[in-house]
């Protein structure tokens, strides 16, 4: 199997700014095709999705195997997580070992006046059952608004599909609304489980002073595409249940759905008022743990910071969670890729 290389050649940064609207249309058409066909034709369609996503972002995405390239990715993650490069959150020797074990490091490069520079990266490994499931160990993108994160995820998807995987899982901080929207809406993943204080205390520059609750998402690699429905539809008529730490409504319910609000910018709030940030953590945790015990799952995030939690249909396919249980997915085909920033899975 040859390494996955998703190139922006012809329309990328080196040749000028690509026509983002036309390229987004290419992504949408290929994704719609791939979500409804099978076999080699679907693989070709997903190749088209990955290629169009990279061209739209003006990047080249490729797998990294060499020591120098992997060290640069480790430095990139250190910068994103605001840790010294001498003590990165994901050391280069660990990343190299994961590649040697059959995983992959994907890196997105932008062309600049002094040569290529890293704009995004992701690491994936196979998880149980190894022949079907891939775990995205870490991913980050710094070029907000350009679609770099989306391009990296599509490269990961193509790499995993080529090796027979059908689902991908990863975790993210449920209080980071931009990441929730990226994962649940733009990628069409589903929040499969809520993990309380998953990592314990963390000492990086992003999560200091907080508890490390995480939401696991499951991404159907075969059919998962961007959601086009409105997560806020019906919310205004729902009943308020609890108050948030800022005094506004925290969660709303109707007969079948629940909406839960998160702070506008939890990273900034942690820096300015860590006690209030922790209050938000505990409040949202209470809503999610109760909802998940009831069988609801996070399936979308609105632009104004409200999760939508719904009860998955029994007719939908299931994927395995880290606890060994299964959860239904609810990815939807799309005819439109909305504009959204390339957010990072900061775990």
Coordinates of C-alpha atoms in Angstrom, one line a residue:
X1 CA 0.0 0.0 0.0
X2 CA 1.5 3.3 -1.0
X3 CA 1.6 6.2 1.5
X4 CA -1.4 8.5 1.3
X5 CA -0.5 11.8 -0.3
X6 CA -3.2 14.5 -0.7
X7 CA -1.8 17.3 -2.7
X8 CA -2.9 20.9 -3.4
X9 CA -1.0 20.9 -6.6
X10 CA -2.6 23.0 -9.4
X11 CA -4.8 25.0 -7.0
X12 CA -2.9 25.2 -3.8
X13 CA -1.1 27.9 -1.9
X14 CA 1.9 27.9 -4.2
X15 CA -0.3 28.7 -7.2
X16 CA -2.5 31.2 -5.5
X17 CA -5.7 31.0 -3.5
X18 CA -8.0 28.2 -4.7
X19 CA -11.6 28.7 -5.6
X20 CA -13.0 27.7 -2.2
X21 CA -16.6 27.7 -3.3
X22 CA -16.0 25.4 -6.3
X23 CA -13.7 23.1 -4.3
X24 CA -16.3 22.8 -1.5
X25 CA -18.8 21.8 -4.2
X26 CA -16.3 19.1 -5.3
X27 CA -16.1 17.8 -1.7
X28 CA -19.9 17.7 -1.3
X29 CA -20.5 15.9 -4.6
X30 CA -17.8 13.3 -3.9
X31 CA -19.0 12.8 -0.3
X32 CA -22.6 12.3 -1.4
X33 CA -21.4 9.8 -4.0
X34 CA -19.2 7.9 -1.5
X35 CA -21.9 7.7 1.1
X36 CA -24.3 5.9 -1.2
X37 CA -22.0 3.5 -3.2
X38 CA -19.7 0.7 -2.2
X39 CA -16.6 -1.1 -3.2
X40 CA -13.8 0.4 -5.4
X41 CA -16.1 3.2 -6.6
X42 CA -16.7 4.4 -3.1
X43 CA -12.9 4.4 -2.5
X44 CA -12.4 6.5 -5.6
X45 CA -15.1 9.0 -4.4
X46 CA -13.4 9.3 -1.0
X47 CA -10.1 10.0 -2.7
X48 CA -11.9 12.8 -4.5
X49 CA -13.2 14.2 -1.2
X50 CA -9.7 14.1 0.4
X51 CA -8.2 15.8 -2.7
X52 CA -10.8 18.5 -2.9
X53 CA -10.5 19.2 0.8
X54 CA -6.7 19.6 0.6
X55 CA -7.0 21.9 -2.4
X56 CA -9.7 24.0 -0.7
X57 CA -7.4 24.5 2.3
X58 CA -4.4 25.2 0.1
X59 CA -2.3 22.4 1.7
X60 CA -0.5 19.2 0.9
X61 CA -1.3 16.4 3.3
X62 CA 1.0 13.4 3.5
X63 CA 2.0 10.6 5.8
X64 CA 5.2 11.2 7.7
X65 CA 7.7 8.4 8.3
X66 CA 11.2 10.0 8.7
X67 CA 12.8 11.1 12.0
X68 CA 13.1 14.8 11.0
X69 CA 9.5 15.0 9.8
X70 CA 8.1 13.3 12.9
X71 CA 10.2 15.5 15.2
X72 CA 8.7 18.6 13.4
X73 CA 5.2 17.2 14.1
X74 CA 6.1 16.7 17.8
X75 CA 7.2 20.3 17.9
X76 CA 4.0 21.4 16.3
X77 CA 1.9 19.6 18.9
X78 CA 4.0 21.2 21.7
X79 CA 3.2 24.7 20.2
X80 CA -0.5 23.9 20.0
X81 CA -0.7 22.6 23.6
X82 CA 1.6 25.5 24.8
X83 CA 4.3 23.2 26.3
X84 CA 8.1 23.5 25.9
X85 CA 9.4 21.7 22.9
X86 CA 11.8 19.8 25.1
X87 CA 8.7 18.3 26.9
X88 CA 6.1 17.9 24.1
X89 CA 2.8 16.3 24.9
X90 CA 3.4 13.7 22.2
X91 CA 7.2 13.0 22.0
X92 CA 8.7 12.2 18.6
X93 CA 9.9 8.7 19.8
X94 CA 6.3 7.8 20.8
X95 CA 5.0 9.0 17.4
X96 CA 7.7 7.1 15.6
X97 CA 6.8 3.9 17.6
X98 CA 3.1 4.3 16.7
X99 CA 4.1 4.5 13.0
X100 CA 6.3 1.4 13.3
X101 CA 3.3 -0.4 15.0
X102 CA 1.1 0.2 11.9
X103 CA -0.3 3.6 12.8
X104 CA 0.1 6.8 10.7
X105 CA 1.2 10.4 11.3
X106 CA -0.5 12.7 8.8
X107 CA 0.8 16.3 8.4
X108 CA -0.6 19.2 6.4
X109 CA 1.9 21.6 4.9
X110 CA 1.4 25.2 3.6
X111 CA 3.7 26.7 1.1
X112 CA 5.5 29.9 2.3
X113 CA 8.3 32.2 1.3
X114 CA 10.9 30.1 3.1
X115 CA 9.5 26.7 2.2
X116 CA 6.8 24.4 3.6
X117 CA 5.5 25.0 7.1
X118 CA 3.2 22.7 9.2
X119 CA -0.4 23.8 9.5
X120 CA -2.0 20.7 10.9
X121 CA -1.2 17.1 11.9
X122 CA -2.9 14.0 13.2
X123 CA -2.0 10.5 14.5
X124 CA -4.1 7.4 14.1
X125 CA -3.7 3.9 15.4
X126 CA -5.8 0.7 15.0
X127 CA -7.9 -0.2 18.0
X128 CA -10.2 -3.1 18.9
X129 CA -11.6 -4.8 16.8
X130 CA -8.3 -4.1 14.9
X131 CA -9.6 -5.0 11.5
X132 CA -12.4 -2.5 11.6
X133 CA -11.7 0.3 14.1
X134 CA -9.2 3.1 14.0
X135 CA -8.4 5.5 17.0
X136 CA -7.4 9.0 16.2
X137 CA -4.8 9.6 18.9
X138 CA -4.4 13.3 18.4
X139 CA -5.1 15.9 15.8
X140 CA -4.6 19.7 15.6
X141 CA -4.8 22.5 13.0
X142 CA -3.7 26.1 13.5
X143 CA -4.9 27.6 10.3
X144 CA -8.4 28.5 11.5
X145 CA -11.1 29.1 8.9
X146 CA -9.1 27.5 6.0
X147 CA -10.3 23.9 6.3
X148 CA -6.9 22.4 7.2
X149 CA -8.4 20.3 9.9
X150 CA -11.0 18.9 7.6
X151 CA -8.4 18.1 5.0
X152 CA -6.3 16.2 7.5
X153 CA -9.3 14.2 8.7
X154 CA -10.2 13.3 5.1
X155 CA -6.6 12.0 4.6
X156 CA -6.9 10.0 7.8
X157 CA -10.2 8.6 6.6
X158 CA -8.8 7.5 3.2
X159 CA -5.8 5.9 4.9
X160 CA -8.1 3.9 7.3
X161 CA -10.5 2.9 4.5
X162 CA -7.6 1.5 2.5
X163 CA -6.7 -0.7 5.4
X164 CA -10.3 -2.1 5.8
X165 CA -11.4 0.1 8.8
X166 CA -15.0 1.2 8.9
X167 CA -15.1 3.5 12.0
X168 CA -12.8 6.0 13.7
X169 CA -13.0 7.2 17.3
X170 CA -11.3 10.0 19.2
X171 CA -11.9 12.2 22.2
X172 CA -12.3 15.9 22.7
X173 CA -13.2 18.4 25.4
X174 CA -17.0 18.7 25.3
X175 CA -16.8 22.3 26.5
X176 CA -14.9 23.4 23.3
X177 CA -17.8 24.3 21.1
X178 CA -15.9 24.9 17.9
X179 CA -14.4 21.4 18.1
X180 CA -17.9 19.9 18.9
X181 CA -19.3 21.6 15.8
X182 CA -16.4 20.4 13.6
X183 CA -16.7 16.8 14.9
X184 CA -20.4 16.4 15.0
X185 CA -21.6 18.6 12.2
X186 CA -18.8 19.0 9.6
X187 CA -17.6 15.4 9.9
X188 CA -20.9 13.9 10.9
X189 CA -19.6 11.9 13.8
X190 CA -21.7 11.0 16.9
X191 CA -20.8 11.4 20.6
X192 CA -20.7 7.8 21.6
X193 CA -19.7 8.1 25.3
X194 CA -19.1 10.7 28.0
X195 CA -15.9 10.2 30.1
X196 CA -15.6 11.9 33.5
X197 CA -12.1 13.3 34.2
X198 CA -10.7 10.9 31.6
X199 CA -7.0 11.9 32.0
X200 CA -7.0 13.1 35.6
X201 CA -5.0 16.3 36.2
X202 CA -3.3 17.8 33.1
X203 CA -0.3 20.1 33.2
X204 CA -0.2 21.5 29.6
X205 CA -0.8 25.1 28.8
X206 CA -4.4 24.5 27.5
X207 CA -6.0 22.4 30.3
X208 CA -4.4 23.6 33.5
X209 CA -6.7 24.0 36.5
X210 CA -9.6 22.0 34.9
X211 CA -10.9 18.5 35.1
X212 CA -10.4 16.4 32.0
X213 CA -13.9 15.3 31.0
X214 CA -13.9 14.1 27.4
X215 CA -16.6 13.2 24.8
X216 CA -15.7 10.2 22.6
X217 CA -17.0 10.5 19.1
X218 CA -17.5 7.7 16.6
X219 CA -17.1 8.5 12.9
X220 CA -18.6 6.2 10.3
X221 CA -15.9 6.2 7.7
X222 CA -18.1 4.7 5.0
X223 CA -21.1 7.0 5.2
X224 CA -20.3 9.8 7.6
X225 CA -20.7 13.2 6.0
X226 CA -21.6 16.8 6.9
X227 CA -25.0 17.4 8.6
X228 CA -27.2 19.9 6.9
X229 CA -30.1 20.0 9.3
X230 CA -30.5 22.9 11.8
X231 CA -29.6 21.7 15.4
X232 CA -31.5 24.7 16.8
X233 CA -34.8 23.7 15.2
X234 CA -37.5 23.4 17.9
X235 CA -35.2 24.7 20.6
X236 CA -37.1 27.9 21.3
X237 CA -40.2 25.9 22.2
X238 CA -38.4 23.5 24.6
X239 CA -38.7 23.7 28.4
X240 CA -35.8 25.0 30.5
X241 CA -34.5 22.5 33.0
X242 CA -31.4 24.0 34.8
X243 CA -29.6 27.3 35.0
X244 CA -26.0 27.6 33.8
X245 CA -23.2 29.2 35.9
X246 CA -23.7 32.5 34.1
X247 CA -27.4 32.6 35.1
X248 CA -28.8 31.7 31.7
X249 CA -30.5 28.4 30.7
X250 CA -28.2 25.4 30.7
X251 CA -30.4 22.7 29.2
X252 CA -33.7 22.6 27.4
X253 CA -35.9 19.6 26.7
X254 CA -38.9 18.5 24.6
X255 CA -40.4 15.1 24.3
X256 CA -37.5 13.6 22.3
X257 CA -34.6 15.9 22.4
X258 CA -32.3 17.7 24.8
X259 CA -30.2 20.8 24.2
X260 CA -27.2 21.7 26.4
X261 CA -25.3 25.0 26.3
X262 CA -21.6 25.4 26.8
X263 CA -19.5 28.6 27.4
X264 CA -18.6 30.6 24.4
X265 CA -14.8 30.2 24.9
X266 CA -13.8 27.8 27.6
X267 CA -10.1 28.2 26.9
X268 CA -10.2 31.9 27.5
X269 CA -12.5 31.4 30.5
X270 CA -10.1 29.0 32.1
X271 CA -7.4 31.6 31.8
X272 CA -9.4 34.5 33.3
X273 CA -11.7 32.7 35.8
X274 CA -10.7 29.1 36.4
X275 CA -13.3 28.7 39.2
X276 CA -16.2 29.7 36.9
X277 CA -14.7 27.4 34.2
X278 CA -14.8 24.5 36.6
X279 CA -18.4 25.3 37.5
X280 CA -19.3 25.0 33.9
X281 CA -17.5 21.7 33.7
X282 CA -19.5 20.3 36.6
X283 CA -22.8 21.7 35.3
X284 CA -22.4 20.2 31.8
X285 CA -21.1 17.0 33.2
X286 CA -24.4 16.6 35.2
X287 CA -26.5 17.1 32.1
X288 CA -24.4 14.7 29.9
X289 CA -24.1 11.9 32.4
X290 CA -27.8 11.9 33.1
X291 CA -28.7 12.1 29.3
X292 CA -26.3 9.3 28.4
X293 CA -27.6 7.1 31.1
X294 CA -31.0 7.7 29.6
X295 CA -29.8 6.7 26.1
X296 CA -29.4 10.1 24.5
X297 CA -26.3 10.9 22.4
X298 CA -24.7 14.1 21.2
X299 CA -25.4 14.4 17.5
X300 CA -24.9 18.1 16.6
X301 CA -23.7 21.5 17.9
X302 CA -25.3 24.8 16.8
X303 CA -23.3 27.8 15.8
X304 CA -24.4 29.6 19.0
X305 CA -23.0 26.9 21.4
X306 CA -25.8 24.5 22.1
X307 CA -25.4 20.7 21.8
X308 CA -28.3 18.7 20.4
X309 CA -28.7 15.3 22.1
X310 CA -31.1 12.8 20.5
X311 CA -32.0 9.1 20.9
X312 CA -30.4 7.2 18.0
X313 CA -32.6 5.2 15.7
X314 CA -32.6 1.4 16.3
X315 CA -32.3 1.0 12.5
X316 CA -28.9 2.7 12.3
X317 CA -25.5 0.8 12.3
X318 CA -23.5 0.5 15.5
X319 CA -19.9 1.1 16.4
X320 CA -17.9 0.0 19.4
X321 CA -17.0 2.3 22.3
X322 CA -13.9 2.1 24.4
X323 CA -15.9 0.3 27.1
X324 CA -16.7 -2.5 24.6
X325 CA -20.4 -1.5 24.2
X326 CA -22.0 -0.4 21.0
X327 CA -23.7 2.9 19.9
X328 CA -25.8 3.7 16.9
X329 CA -24.4 6.2 14.5
X330 CA -26.4 8.9 12.7
X331 CA -24.3 10.3 9.9
X332 CA -26.2 12.0 7.2
X333 CA -25.5 12.4 3.5
X334 CA -25.0 16.0 2.4
X335 CA -25.3 18.1 -0.7
X336 CA -23.6 21.1 1.0
X337 CA -20.4 21.7 2.9
X338 CA -20.9 24.8 5.1
X339 CA -18.1 27.2 6.0
X340 CA -16.5 26.2 9.3
X341 CA -13.1 26.7 10.9
X342 CA -10.6 23.8 11.0
X343 CA -10.7 23.0 14.7
X344 CA -8.4 20.7 16.6
X345 CA -9.1 17.6 18.7
X346 CA -7.2 18.9 21.7
X347 CA -7.4 15.8 24.0

